[in-house]
Coordinates of C-alpha atoms and ligand atoms in Angstrom, one line a residue:
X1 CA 131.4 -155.7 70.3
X2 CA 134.4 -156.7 68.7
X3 CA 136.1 -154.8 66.1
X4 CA 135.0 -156.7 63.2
X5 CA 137.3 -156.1 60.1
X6 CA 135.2 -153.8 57.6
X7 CA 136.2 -152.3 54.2
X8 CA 137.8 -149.4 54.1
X9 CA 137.4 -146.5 51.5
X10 CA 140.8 -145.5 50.0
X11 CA 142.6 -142.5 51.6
X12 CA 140.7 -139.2 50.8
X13 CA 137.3 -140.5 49.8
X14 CA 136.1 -140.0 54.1
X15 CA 138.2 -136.3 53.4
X16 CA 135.4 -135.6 51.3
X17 CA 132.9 -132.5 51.9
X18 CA 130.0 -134.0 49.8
X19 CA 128.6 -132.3 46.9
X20 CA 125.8 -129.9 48.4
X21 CA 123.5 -128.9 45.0
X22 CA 121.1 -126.0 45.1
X23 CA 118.2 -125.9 47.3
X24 CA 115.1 -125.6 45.0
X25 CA 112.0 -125.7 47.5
X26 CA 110.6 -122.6 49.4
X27 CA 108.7 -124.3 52.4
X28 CA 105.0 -122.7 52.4
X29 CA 105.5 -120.7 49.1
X30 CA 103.2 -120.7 46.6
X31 CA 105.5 -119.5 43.3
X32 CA 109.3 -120.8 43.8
X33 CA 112.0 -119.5 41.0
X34 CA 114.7 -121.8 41.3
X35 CA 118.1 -119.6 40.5
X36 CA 120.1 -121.9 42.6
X37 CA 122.1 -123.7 39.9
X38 CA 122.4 -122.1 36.9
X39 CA 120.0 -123.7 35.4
X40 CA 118.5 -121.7 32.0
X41 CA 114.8 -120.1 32.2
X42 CA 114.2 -120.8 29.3
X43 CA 114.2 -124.5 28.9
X44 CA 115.6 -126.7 26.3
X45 CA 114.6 -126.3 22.8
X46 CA 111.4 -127.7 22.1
X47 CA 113.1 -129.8 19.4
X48 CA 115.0 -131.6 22.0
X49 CA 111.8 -132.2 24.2
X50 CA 110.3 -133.6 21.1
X51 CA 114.0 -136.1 20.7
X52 CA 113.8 -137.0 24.2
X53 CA 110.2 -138.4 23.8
X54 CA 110.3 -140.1 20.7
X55 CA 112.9 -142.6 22.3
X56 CA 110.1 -143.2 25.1
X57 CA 109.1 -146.0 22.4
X58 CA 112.3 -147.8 22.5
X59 CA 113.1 -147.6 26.0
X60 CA 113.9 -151.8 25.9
X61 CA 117.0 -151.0 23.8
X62 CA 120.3 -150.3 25.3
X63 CA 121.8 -147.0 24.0
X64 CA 124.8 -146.6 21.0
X65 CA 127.4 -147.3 23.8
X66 CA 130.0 -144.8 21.8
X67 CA 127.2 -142.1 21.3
X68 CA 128.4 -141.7 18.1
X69 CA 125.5 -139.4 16.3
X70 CA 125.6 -137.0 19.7
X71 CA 129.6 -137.3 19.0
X72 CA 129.1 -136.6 15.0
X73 CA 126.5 -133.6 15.8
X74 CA 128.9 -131.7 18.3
X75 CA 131.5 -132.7 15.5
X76 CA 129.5 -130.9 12.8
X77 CA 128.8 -127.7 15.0
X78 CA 132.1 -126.9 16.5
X79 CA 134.4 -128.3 13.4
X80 CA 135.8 -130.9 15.5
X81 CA 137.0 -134.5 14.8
X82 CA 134.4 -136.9 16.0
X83 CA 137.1 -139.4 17.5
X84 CA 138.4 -137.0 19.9
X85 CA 135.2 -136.5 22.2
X86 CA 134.2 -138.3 25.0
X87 CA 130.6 -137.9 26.2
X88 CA 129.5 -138.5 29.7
X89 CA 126.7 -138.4 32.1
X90 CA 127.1 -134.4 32.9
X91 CA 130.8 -133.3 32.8
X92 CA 130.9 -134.1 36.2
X93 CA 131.2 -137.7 35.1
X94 CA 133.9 -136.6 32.8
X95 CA 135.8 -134.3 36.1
X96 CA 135.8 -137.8 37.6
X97 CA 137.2 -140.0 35.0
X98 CA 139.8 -137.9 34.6
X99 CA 140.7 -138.0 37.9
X100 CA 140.7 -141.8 37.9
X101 CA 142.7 -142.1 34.8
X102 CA 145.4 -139.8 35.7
X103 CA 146.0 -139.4 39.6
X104 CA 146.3 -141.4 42.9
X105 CA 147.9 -141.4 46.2
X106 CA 151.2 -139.1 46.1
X107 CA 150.1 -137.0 42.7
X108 CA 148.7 -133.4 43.3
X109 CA 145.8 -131.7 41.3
X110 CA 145.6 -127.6 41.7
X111 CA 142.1 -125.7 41.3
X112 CA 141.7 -122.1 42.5
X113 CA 140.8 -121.0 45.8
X114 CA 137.3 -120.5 44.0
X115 CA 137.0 -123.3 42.2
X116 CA 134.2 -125.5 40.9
X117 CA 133.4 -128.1 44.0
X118 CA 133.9 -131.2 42.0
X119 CA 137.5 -130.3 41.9
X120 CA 138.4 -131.2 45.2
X121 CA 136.2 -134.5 45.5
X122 CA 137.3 -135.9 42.4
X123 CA 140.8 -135.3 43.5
X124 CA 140.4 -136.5 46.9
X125 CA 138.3 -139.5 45.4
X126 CA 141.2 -140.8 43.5
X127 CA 143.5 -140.6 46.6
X128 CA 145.3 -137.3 45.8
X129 CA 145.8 -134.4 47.6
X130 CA 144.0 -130.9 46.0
X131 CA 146.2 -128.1 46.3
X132 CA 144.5 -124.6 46.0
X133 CA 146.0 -121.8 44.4
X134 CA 144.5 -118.2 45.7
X135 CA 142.7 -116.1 43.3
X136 CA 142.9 -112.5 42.7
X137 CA 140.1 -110.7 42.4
X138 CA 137.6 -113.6 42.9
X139 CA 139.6 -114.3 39.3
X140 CA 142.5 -117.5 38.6
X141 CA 146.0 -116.0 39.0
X142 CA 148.1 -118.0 36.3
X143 CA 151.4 -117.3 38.3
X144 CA 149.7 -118.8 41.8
X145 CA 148.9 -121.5 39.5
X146 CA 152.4 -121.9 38.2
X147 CA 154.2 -120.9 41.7
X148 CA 152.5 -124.6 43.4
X149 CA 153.7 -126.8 40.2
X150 CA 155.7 -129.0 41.5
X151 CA 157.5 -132.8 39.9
X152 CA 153.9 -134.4 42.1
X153 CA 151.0 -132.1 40.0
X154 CA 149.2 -134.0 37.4
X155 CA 146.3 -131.9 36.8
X156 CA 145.3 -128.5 36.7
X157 CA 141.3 -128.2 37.2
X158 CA 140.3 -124.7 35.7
X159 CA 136.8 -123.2 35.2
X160 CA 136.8 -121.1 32.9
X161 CA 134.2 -119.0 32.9
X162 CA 134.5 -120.2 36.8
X163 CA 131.6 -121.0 39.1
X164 CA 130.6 -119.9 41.4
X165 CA 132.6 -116.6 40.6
X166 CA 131.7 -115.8 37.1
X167 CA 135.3 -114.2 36.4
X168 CA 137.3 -115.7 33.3
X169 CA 141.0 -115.7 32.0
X170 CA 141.8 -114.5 28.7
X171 CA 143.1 -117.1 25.7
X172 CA 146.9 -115.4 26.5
X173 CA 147.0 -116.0 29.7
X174 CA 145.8 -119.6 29.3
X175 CA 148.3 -119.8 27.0
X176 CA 150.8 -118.7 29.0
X177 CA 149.5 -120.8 31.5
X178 CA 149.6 -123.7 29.5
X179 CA 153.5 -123.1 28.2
X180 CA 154.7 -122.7 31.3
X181 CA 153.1 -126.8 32.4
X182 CA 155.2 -129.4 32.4
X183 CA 153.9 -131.8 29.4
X184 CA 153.1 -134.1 32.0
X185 CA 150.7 -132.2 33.6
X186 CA 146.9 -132.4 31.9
X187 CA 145.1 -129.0 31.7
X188 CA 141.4 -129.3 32.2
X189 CA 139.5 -126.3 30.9
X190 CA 136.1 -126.9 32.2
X191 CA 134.2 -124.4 30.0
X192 CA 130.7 -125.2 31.1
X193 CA 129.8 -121.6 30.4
X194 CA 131.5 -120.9 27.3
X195 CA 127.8 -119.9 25.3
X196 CA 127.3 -117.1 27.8
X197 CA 130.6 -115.5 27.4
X198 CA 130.8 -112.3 25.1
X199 CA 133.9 -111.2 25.0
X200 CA 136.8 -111.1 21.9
X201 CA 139.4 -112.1 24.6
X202 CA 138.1 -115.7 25.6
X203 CA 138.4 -118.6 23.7
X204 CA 136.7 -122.0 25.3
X205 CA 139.8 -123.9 25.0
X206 CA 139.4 -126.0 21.6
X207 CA 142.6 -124.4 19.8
X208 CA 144.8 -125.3 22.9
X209 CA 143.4 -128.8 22.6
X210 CA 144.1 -129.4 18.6
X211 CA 147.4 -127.8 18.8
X212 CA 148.8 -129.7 22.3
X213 CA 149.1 -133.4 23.3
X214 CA 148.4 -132.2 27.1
X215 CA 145.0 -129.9 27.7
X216 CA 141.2 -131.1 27.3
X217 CA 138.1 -129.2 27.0
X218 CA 135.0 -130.2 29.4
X219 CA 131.3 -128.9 28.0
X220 CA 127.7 -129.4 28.8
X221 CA 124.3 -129.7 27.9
X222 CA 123.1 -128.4 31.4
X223 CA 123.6 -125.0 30.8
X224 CA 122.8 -123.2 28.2
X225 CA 121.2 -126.4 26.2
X226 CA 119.0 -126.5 29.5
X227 CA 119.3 -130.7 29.7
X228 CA 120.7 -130.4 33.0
X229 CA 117.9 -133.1 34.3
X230 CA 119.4 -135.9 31.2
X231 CA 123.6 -135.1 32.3
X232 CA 125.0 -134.9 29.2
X233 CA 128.3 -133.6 28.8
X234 CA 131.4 -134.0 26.5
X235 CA 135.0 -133.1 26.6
X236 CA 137.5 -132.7 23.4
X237 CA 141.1 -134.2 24.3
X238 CA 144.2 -135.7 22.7
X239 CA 143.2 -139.0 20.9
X240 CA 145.8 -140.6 23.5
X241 CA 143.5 -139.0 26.6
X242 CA 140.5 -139.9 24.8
X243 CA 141.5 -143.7 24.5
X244 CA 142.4 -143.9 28.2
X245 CA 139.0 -142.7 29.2
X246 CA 137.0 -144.7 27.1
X247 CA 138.5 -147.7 28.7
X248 CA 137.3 -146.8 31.9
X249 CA 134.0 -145.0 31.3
X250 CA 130.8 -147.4 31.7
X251 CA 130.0 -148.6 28.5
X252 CA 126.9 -147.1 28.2
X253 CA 127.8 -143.8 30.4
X254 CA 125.1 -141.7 28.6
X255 CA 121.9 -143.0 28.0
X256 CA 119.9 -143.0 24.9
X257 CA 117.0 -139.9 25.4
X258 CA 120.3 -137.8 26.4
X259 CA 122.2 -138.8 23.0
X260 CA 118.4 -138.1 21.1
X261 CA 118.0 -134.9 22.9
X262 CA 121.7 -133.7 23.0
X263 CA 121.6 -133.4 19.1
X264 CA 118.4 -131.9 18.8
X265 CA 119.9 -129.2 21.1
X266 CA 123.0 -128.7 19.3
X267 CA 121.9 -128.0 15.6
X268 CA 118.3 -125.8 17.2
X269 CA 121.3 -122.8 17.1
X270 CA 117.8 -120.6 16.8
X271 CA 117.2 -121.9 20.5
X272 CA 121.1 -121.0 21.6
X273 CA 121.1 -117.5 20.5
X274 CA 117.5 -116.8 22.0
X275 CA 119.0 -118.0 25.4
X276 CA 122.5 -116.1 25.0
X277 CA 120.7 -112.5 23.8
X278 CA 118.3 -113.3 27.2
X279 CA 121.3 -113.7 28.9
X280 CA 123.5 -111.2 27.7
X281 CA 120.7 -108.5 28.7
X282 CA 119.5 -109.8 31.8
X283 CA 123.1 -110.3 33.2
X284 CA 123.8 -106.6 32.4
X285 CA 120.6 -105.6 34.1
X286 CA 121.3 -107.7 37.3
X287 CA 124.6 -106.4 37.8
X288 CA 123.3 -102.7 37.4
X289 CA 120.4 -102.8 39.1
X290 CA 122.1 -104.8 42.3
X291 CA 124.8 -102.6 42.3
X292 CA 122.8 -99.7 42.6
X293 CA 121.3 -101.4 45.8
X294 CA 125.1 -100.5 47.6
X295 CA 125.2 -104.5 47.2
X296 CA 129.2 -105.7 45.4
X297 CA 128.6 -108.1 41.9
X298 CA 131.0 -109.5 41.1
X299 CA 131.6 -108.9 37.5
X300 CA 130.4 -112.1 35.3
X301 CA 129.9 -113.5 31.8
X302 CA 128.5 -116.3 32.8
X303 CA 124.9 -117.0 33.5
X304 CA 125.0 -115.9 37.0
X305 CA 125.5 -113.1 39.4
X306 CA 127.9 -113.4 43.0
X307 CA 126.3 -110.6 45.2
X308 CA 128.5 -109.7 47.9
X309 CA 127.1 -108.6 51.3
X310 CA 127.7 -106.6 54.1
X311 CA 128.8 -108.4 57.6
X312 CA 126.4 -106.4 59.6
X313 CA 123.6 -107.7 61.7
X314 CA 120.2 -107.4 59.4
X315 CA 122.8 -107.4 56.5
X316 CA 124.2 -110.5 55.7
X317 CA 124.2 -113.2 52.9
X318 CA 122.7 -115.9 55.3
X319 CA 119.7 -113.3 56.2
X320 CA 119.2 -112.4 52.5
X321 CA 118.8 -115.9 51.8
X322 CA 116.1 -116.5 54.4
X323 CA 114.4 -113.2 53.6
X324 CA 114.3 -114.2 49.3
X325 CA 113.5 -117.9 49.9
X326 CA 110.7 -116.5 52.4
X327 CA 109.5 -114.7 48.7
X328 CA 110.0 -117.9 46.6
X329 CA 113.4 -116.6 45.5
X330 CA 116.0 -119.3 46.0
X331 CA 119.5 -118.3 45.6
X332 CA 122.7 -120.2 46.2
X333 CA 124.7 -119.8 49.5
X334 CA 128.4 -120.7 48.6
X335 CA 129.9 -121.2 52.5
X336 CA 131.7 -124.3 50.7
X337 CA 133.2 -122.1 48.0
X338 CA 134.8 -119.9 50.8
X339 CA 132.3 -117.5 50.2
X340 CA 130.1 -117.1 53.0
X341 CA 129.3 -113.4 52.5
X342 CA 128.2 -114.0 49.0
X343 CA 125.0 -115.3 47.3
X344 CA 125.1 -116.5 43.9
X345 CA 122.1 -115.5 41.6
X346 CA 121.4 -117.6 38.2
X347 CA 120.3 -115.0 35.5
X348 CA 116.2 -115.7 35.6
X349 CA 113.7 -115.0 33.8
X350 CA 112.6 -111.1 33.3
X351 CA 109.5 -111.4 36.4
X352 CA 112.2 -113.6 38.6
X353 CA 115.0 -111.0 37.7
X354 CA 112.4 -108.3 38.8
X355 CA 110.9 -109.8 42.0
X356 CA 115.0 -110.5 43.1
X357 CA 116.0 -106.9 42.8
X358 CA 112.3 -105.4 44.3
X359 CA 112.8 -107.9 47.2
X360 CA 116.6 -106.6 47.4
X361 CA 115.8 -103.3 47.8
X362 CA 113.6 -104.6 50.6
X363 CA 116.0 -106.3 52.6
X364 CA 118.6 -103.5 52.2
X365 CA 116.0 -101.0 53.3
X366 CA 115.8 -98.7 50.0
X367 CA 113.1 -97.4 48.0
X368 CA 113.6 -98.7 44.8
X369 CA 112.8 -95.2 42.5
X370 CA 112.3 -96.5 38.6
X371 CA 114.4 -98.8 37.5
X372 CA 113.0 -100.3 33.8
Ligands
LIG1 C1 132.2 -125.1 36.2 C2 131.3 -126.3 36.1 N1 131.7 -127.4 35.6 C3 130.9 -128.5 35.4 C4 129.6 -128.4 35.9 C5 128.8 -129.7 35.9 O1 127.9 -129.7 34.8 P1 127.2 -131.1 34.4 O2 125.7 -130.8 34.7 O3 127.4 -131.3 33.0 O4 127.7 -132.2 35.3 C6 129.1 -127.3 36.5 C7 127.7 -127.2 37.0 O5 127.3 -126.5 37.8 C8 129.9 -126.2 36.6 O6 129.5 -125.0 37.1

């Protein structure tokens, strides 16, 4: 056959390791706990349900294209100016636009060796080259960071609290971080997990975006709002970041049961502090209770556990993955997140939580004892 001229994708987008999400069937179980993606157990407030379904009677209507009530709601809840948020289908959407707006071929964008997954393929998607900076610790290392700056970087992704790792960086060394950029250079906190996080040290990233003209804040409603099925997120910027992005977003990037539902979520604070006191237990129960196993957690404050395994034969992340999913327990491998001795665990609910550390102790060969 002759070779037929044929479009071609711009450099980096065949590059691309597509997005793998969490598995969420057990073939031939009954009972399947999904803990793959850190999603919440316990659902969204029942307020937003009841949002989300009240709009089923005006489904012939486009949505409010500037999702201004969502936009006025997160206003209201965090202190914020309304004008200075962008929302998007799931921050991932948001990840993306930013990458459009502000890199192509020749610019660099740094994430950690670690890093959230969508880092890379937004990157790559806009025709620049990722660079990785190593971690320490399974944790961000502010001086790798700042060692690979060079006149080509553009963006900084960070997670923070990362995933799959569930390490954070404290406020000073973000700050530090952040004095040290060039002013050209946008600093993307990606606080997806900032509800989960209980410590005085960490701050989500919305003083560093009031008080500079070069760092934005990425949230969702997947996590602890539990609307990851709607993707809804929103990001707080400089008004000049948020006007380039609401050029190129689709005009009606969020549709209207997310915007309904979104606000529900955000003033049921009831619902939020019910899921973060779950959380906040469970977490610190996991992290004993696998650890007491001989089994390495990583230590986390998101919603999320990384177990660490042993290489040996009988031992091994891949074979705890096939011997939980066997139970109905589906965890997450993270091979693509350079982690292939690890498994990442999504805080549960108390009887998934349970049957994952009984079916642990299994696999490892111990005998349990009491554990309450
Ligand atoms: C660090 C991080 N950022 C962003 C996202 C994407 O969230 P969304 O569902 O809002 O696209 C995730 C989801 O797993 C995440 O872990």
């Amino acid at each position: 056959m002759s070779a037929m001229p044929r479009p071609v994708p711009r450099p980096g987008v065949l590059d691309i390791d597509a997005y793998v999400p969490g598995k969420s069937a057990a073939p031939g179980v009954a009972k399947v706990f999904k803990l793959s993606s850190n999603e919440t157990p316990l659902g969204p407030s029942p307020k937003a349900i009841a949002a989300y379904k009240a709009v089923a009677e005006h489904l012939q209507d486009y949505p409010d294209g500037s999702a201004s009530a969502l936009r006025e709601a997160i206003g209201r809840a965090f202190g914020l100016d309304p004008a200075r948020i962008v929302c998007g289908s799931g921050s991932d959407e948001l990840l993306n636009l930013i990458a459009d707006a502000y890199l192509r071929e020749g610019d660099e964008a740094i994430h950690t060796t670690h890093g959230f997954l969508v880092y890379p393929i937004a990157t790559l998607g806009s025709g620049a080259k990722p660079v990785v900076a190593l971690e320490t610790n399974y944790t961000a290392d502010v001086d790798a960071i700042l060692a690979l700056v060079t006149p080509r970087t553009k963006v900084v992704f960070l997670a923070n609290p990362n995933n799959p790792t569930g390490t954070y960086v404290p406020f000073d060394e973000i700050k530090r971080l952040h004095r040290a950029l060039p002013g050209d250079v946008l600093l993307v906190l990606d606080a997806a997990y900032a509800e989960y996080v209980r410590r005085n040290d960490y701050e989500s990233g919305i003083e560093l975006v009031a008080t500079s003209d070069n760092v934005v804040m990425c949230r969702t409603f997947s996590k602890i709002h539990g609307l990851a099925a709607l993707r809804l997120g929103w990001l707080y910027g400089p008004a000049h970041v948020v006007d380039a992005l609401n050029r190129i977003r689709g005009p009606f990037n969020v549709n209207a049961p997310a915007i309904a539902a979104g606000v529900a979520a955000i003033e049921d604070t009831a619902h939020v502090e019910t899921s973060v006191a779950h959380n906040t237990r469970w977490l610190a129960w996991l992290t004993e209770e696998i650890g007491r196993l001989g089994l390495k957690v990583t230590p986390s404050v998101a919603n999320f556990v990384l177990i660490h395994f042993p290489t040996t034969k009988g031992r091994t992340a891949k074979e705890a993955d096939a011997f939980l999913t066997a139970r109905g327990l589906v965890l997450r491998q993270v091979g693509a997140y350079k982690l292939p001795d690890a498994l990442r665990m999504s805080v549960g609910t108390e009887e998934a939580n349970r049957l994952v550390v009984a079916a642990l102790a299994e696999f490892m060969g111990k005998n349990l004892g009491k554990s309450v």
